[in-house]
Every structure is written in structure tokens, then in C-alpha cells.
Short mmCIF file of N, CA, C and O in Angstrom, two decimals:
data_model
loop_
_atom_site.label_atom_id
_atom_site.label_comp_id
_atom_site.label_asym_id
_atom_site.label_seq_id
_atom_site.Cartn_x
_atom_site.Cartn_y
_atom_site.Cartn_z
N UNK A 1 -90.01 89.59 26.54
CA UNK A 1 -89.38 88.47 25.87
C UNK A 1 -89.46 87.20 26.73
O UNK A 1 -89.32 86.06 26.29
N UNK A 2 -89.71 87.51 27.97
CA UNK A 2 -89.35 86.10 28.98
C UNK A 2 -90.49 85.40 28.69
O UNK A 2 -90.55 84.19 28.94
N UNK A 3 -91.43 86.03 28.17
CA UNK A 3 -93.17 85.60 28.43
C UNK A 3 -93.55 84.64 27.41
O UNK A 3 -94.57 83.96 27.47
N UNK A 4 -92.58 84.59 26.31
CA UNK A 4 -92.22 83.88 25.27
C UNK A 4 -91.29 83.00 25.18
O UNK A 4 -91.12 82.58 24.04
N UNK A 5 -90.56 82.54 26.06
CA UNK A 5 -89.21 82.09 26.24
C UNK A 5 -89.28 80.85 26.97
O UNK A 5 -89.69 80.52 28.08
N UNK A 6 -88.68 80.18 25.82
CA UNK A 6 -88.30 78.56 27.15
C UNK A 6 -87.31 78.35 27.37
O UNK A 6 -87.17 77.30 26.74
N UNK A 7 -86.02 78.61 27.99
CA UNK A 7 -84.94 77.71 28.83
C UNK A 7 -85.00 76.17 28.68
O UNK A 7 -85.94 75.47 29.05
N UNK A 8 -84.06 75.82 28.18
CA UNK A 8 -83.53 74.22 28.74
C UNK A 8 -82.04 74.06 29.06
O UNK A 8 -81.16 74.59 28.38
N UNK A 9 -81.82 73.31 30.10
CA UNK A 9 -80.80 73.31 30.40
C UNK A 9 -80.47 72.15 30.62
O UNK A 9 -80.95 71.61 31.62
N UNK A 10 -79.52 71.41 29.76
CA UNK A 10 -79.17 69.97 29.91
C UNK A 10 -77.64 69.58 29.64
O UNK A 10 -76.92 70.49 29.26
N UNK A 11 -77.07 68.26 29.82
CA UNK A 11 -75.64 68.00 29.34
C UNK A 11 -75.75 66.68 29.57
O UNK A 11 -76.57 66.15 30.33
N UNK A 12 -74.60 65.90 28.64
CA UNK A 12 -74.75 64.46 28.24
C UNK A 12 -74.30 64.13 29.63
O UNK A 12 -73.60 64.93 30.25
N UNK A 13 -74.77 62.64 30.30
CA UNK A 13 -74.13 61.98 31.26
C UNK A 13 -73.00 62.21 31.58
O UNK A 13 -72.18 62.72 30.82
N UNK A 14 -72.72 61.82 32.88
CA UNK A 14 -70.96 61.62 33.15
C UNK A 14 -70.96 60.56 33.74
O UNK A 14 -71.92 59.86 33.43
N UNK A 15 -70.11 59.99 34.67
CA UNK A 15 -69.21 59.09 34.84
C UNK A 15 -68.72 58.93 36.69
O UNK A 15 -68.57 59.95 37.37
N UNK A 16 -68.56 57.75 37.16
CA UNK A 16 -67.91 57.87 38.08
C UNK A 16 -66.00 57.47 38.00
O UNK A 16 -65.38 56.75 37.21
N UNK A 17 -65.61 58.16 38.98
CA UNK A 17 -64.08 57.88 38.76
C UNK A 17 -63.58 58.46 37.58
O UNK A 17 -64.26 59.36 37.08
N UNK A 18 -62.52 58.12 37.03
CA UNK A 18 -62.35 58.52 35.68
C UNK A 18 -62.70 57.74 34.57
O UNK A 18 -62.07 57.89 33.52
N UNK A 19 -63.33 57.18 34.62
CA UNK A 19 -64.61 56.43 33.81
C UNK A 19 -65.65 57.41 33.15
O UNK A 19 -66.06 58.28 33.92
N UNK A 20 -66.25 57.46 31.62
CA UNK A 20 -67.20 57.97 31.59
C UNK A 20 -68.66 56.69 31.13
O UNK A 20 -68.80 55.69 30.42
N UNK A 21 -69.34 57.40 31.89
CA UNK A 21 -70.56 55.97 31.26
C UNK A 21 -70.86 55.04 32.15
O UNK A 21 -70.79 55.23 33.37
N UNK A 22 -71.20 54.05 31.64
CA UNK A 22 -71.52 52.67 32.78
C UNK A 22 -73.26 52.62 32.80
O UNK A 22 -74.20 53.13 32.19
N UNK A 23 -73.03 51.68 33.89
CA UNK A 23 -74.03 50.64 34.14
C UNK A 23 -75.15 51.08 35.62
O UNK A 23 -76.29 50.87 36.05
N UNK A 24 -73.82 51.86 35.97
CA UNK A 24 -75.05 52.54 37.72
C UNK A 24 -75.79 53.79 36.96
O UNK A 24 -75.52 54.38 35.92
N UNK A 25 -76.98 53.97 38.07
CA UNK A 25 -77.88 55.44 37.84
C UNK A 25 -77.28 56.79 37.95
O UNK A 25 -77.51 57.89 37.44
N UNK A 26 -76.04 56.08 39.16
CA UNK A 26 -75.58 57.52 39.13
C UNK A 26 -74.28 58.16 37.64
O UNK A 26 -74.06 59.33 37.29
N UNK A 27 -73.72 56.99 37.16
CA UNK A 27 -73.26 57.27 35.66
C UNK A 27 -74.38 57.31 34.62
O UNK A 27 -73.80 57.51 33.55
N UNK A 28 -75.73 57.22 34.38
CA UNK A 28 -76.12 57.59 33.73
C UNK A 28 -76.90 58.87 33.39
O UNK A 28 -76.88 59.59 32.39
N UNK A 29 -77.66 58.94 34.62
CA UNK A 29 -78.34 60.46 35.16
C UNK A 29 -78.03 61.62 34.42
O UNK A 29 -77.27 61.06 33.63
N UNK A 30 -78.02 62.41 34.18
CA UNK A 30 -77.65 63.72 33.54
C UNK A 30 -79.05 64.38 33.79
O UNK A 30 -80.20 63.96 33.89
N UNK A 31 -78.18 66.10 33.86
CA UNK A 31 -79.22 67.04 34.13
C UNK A 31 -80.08 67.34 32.97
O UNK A 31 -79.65 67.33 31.82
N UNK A 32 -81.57 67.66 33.38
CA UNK A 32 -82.47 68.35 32.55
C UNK A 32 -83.79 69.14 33.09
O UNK A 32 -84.78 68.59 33.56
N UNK A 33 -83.55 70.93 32.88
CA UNK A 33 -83.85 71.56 33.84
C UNK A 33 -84.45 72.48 32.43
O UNK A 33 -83.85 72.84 31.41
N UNK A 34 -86.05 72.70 32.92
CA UNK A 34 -86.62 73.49 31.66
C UNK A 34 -87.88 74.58 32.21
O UNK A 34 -88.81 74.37 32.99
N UNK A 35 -87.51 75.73 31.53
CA UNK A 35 -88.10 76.61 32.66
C UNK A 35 -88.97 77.52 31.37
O UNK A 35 -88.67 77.29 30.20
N UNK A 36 -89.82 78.32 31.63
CA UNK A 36 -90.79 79.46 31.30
C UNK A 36 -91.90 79.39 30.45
O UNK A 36 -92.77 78.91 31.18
N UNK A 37 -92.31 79.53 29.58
CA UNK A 37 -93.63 79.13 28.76
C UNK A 37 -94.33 78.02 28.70
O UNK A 37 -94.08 77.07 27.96
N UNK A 38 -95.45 78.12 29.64
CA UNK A 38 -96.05 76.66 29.29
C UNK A 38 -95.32 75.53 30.01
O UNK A 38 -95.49 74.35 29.68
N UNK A 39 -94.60 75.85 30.85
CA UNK A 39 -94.09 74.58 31.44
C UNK A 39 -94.56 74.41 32.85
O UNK A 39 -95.07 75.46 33.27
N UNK A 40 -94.56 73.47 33.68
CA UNK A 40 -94.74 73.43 34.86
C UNK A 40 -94.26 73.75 36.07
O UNK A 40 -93.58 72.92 36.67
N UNK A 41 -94.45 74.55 36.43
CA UNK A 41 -93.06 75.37 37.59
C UNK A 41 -92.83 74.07 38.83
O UNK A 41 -93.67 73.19 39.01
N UNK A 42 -91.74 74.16 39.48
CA UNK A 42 -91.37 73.25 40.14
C UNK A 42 -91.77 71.65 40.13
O UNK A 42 -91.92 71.14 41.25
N UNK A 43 -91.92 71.02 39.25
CA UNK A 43 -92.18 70.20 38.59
C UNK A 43 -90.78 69.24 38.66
O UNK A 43 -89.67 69.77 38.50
N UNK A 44 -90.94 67.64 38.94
CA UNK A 44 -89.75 67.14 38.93
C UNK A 44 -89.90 65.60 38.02
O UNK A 44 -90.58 64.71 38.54
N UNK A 45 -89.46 65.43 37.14
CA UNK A 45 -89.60 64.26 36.48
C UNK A 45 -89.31 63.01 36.83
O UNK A 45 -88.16 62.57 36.67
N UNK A 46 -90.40 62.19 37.40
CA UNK A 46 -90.09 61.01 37.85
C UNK A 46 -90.16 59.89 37.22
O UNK A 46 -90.11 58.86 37.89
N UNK A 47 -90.27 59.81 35.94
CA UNK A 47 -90.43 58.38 34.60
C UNK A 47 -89.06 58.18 34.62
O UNK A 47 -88.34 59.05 35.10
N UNK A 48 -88.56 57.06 34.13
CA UNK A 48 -87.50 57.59 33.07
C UNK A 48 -87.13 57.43 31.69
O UNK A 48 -87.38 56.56 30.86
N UNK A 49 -86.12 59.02 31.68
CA UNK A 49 -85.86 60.01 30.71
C UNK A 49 -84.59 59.62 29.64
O UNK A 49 -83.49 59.43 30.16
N UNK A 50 -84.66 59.55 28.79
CA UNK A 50 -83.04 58.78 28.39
C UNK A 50 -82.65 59.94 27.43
O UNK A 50 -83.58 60.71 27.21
N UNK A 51 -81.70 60.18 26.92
CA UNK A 51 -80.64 61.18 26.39
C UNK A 51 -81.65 61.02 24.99
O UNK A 51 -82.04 62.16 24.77
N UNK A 52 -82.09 60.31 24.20
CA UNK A 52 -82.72 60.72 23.07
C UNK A 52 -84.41 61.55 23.37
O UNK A 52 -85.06 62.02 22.44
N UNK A 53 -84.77 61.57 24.47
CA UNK A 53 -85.78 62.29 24.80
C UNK A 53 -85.53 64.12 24.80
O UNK A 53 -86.40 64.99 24.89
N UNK A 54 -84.36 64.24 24.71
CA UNK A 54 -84.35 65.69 25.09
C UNK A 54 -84.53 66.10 23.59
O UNK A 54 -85.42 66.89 23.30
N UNK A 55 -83.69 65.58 22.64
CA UNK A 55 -84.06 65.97 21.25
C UNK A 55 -85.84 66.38 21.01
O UNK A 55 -86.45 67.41 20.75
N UNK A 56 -86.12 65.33 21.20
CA UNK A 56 -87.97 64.83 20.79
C UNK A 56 -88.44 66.18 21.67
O UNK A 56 -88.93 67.17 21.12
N UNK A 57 -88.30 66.11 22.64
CA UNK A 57 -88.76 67.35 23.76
C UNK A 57 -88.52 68.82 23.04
O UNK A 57 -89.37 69.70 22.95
N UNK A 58 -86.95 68.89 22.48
CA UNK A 58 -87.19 70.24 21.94
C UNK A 58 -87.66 70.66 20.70
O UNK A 58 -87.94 71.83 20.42
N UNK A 59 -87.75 69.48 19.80
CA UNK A 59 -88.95 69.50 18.72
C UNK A 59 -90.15 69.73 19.09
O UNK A 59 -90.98 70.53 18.66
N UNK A 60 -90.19 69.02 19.87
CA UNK A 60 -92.09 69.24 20.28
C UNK A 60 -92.10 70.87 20.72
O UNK A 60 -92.98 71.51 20.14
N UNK A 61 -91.34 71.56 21.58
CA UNK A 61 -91.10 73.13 22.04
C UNK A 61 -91.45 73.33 20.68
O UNK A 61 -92.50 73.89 20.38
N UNK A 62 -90.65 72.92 19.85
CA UNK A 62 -90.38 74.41 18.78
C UNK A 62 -91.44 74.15 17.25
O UNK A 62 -91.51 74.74 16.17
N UNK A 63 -92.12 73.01 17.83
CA UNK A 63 -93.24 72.79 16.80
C UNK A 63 -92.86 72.02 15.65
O UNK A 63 -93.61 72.18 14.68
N UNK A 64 -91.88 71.21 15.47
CA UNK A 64 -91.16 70.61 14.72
C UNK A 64 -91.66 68.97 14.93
O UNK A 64 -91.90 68.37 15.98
N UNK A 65 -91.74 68.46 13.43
CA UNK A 65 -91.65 66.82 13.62
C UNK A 65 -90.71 66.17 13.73
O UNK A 65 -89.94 66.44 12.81
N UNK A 66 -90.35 65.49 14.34
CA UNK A 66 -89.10 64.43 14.62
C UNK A 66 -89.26 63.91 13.19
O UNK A 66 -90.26 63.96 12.48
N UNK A 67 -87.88 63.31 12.90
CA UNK A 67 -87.71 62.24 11.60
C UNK A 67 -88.74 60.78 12.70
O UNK A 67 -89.09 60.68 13.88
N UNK A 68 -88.84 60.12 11.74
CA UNK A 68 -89.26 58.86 11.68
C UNK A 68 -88.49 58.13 12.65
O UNK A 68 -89.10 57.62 13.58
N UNK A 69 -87.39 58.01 12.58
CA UNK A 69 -86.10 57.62 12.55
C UNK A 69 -85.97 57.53 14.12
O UNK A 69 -85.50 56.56 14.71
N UNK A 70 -86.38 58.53 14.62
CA UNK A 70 -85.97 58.76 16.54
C UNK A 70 -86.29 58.49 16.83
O UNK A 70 -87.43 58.44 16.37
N UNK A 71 -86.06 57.87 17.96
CA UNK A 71 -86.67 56.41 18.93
C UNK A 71 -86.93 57.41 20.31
O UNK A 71 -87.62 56.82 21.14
N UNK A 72 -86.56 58.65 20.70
CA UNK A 72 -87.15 59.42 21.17
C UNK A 72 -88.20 60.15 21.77
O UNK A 72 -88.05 61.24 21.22
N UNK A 73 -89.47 60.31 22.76
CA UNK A 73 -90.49 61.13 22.90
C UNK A 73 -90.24 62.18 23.52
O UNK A 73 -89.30 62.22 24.31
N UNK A 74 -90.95 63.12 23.32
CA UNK A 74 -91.18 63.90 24.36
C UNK A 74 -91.54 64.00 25.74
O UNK A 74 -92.50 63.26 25.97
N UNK A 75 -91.16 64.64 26.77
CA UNK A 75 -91.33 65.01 28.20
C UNK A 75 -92.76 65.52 28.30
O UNK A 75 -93.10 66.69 28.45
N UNK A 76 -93.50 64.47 28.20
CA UNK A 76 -94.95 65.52 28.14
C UNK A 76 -95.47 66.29 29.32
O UNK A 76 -96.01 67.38 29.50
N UNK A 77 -95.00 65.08 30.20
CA UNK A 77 -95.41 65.60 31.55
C UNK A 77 -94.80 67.23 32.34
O UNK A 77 -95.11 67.80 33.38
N UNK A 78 -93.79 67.53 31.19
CA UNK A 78 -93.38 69.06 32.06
C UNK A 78 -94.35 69.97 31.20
O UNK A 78 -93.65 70.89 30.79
N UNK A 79 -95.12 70.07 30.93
CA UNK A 79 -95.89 70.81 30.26
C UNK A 79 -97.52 71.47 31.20
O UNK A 79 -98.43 70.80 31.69
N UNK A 80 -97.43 72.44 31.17
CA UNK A 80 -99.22 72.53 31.62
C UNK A 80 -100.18 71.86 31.11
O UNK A 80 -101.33 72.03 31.51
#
């Protein structure tokens, strides 16, 4: 099953202080960690990635067209 299997592992931004959000890198950043089929092993994404990309990214995984509508791409670069 693993041999078939993609992992993603992500979560919306957080915040410094008790603040959520903002204007620094480090309030916007959020993790995105994608592992097994076809992906690039130790591979680290250096563009940047914005929170509507992960959608587009797991369409593209699962062979699906995005609506029109998403301003979104895909992560091409984690790919073989």
C-alpha cells in the first residue's frame, strides 16, 4: 500500500504572540511536508508557497482539475 501512497502533511499559518496572522514570514509560514509516490525525497521548497497552493497541489496528486476559479498552482517542483 505504501508504494501507492502519498502523505501530506500541512496546517493553516499561525501567529506570533497571541495574535494570529500578520505581516512577518514568521506569521505567515506554515508547514507543508509531502512524502511517498513520485515525490522527491528530501527535497525542500524554496519558491514561495501560499495557502491556496496546497489545494491545487492535491488536485494535481489526485488527478483532478481545479475550478477555474483558484488562483492556486501546484508544487511542481516536489515531484520527480
Amino acid at each position: 500500500m505504501m508504494d501507492d501512497t502519498i502523505i501530506v502533511v500541512t496546517a493553516d499559518h499561525g501567529g506570533t504572540g497571541k495574535g494570529h496572522g500578520g505581516i512577518t514570514l514568521d506569521e505567515m509560514l506554515s508547514p507543508f511536508i509531502v512524502y511517498g509516490k513520485g515525490i522527491r525525497k528530501g527535497f525542500e521548497i524554496t519558491d514561495a508557497m501560499m495557502q491556496y497552493d496546497v489545494p491545487a497541489t492535491i488536485a494535481y496528486i489526485l488527478g483532478l482539475t481545479p475550478p477555474q476559479a483558484w488562483v492556486g498552482r501546484p508544487m511542481m517542483q516536489i515531484f520527480k
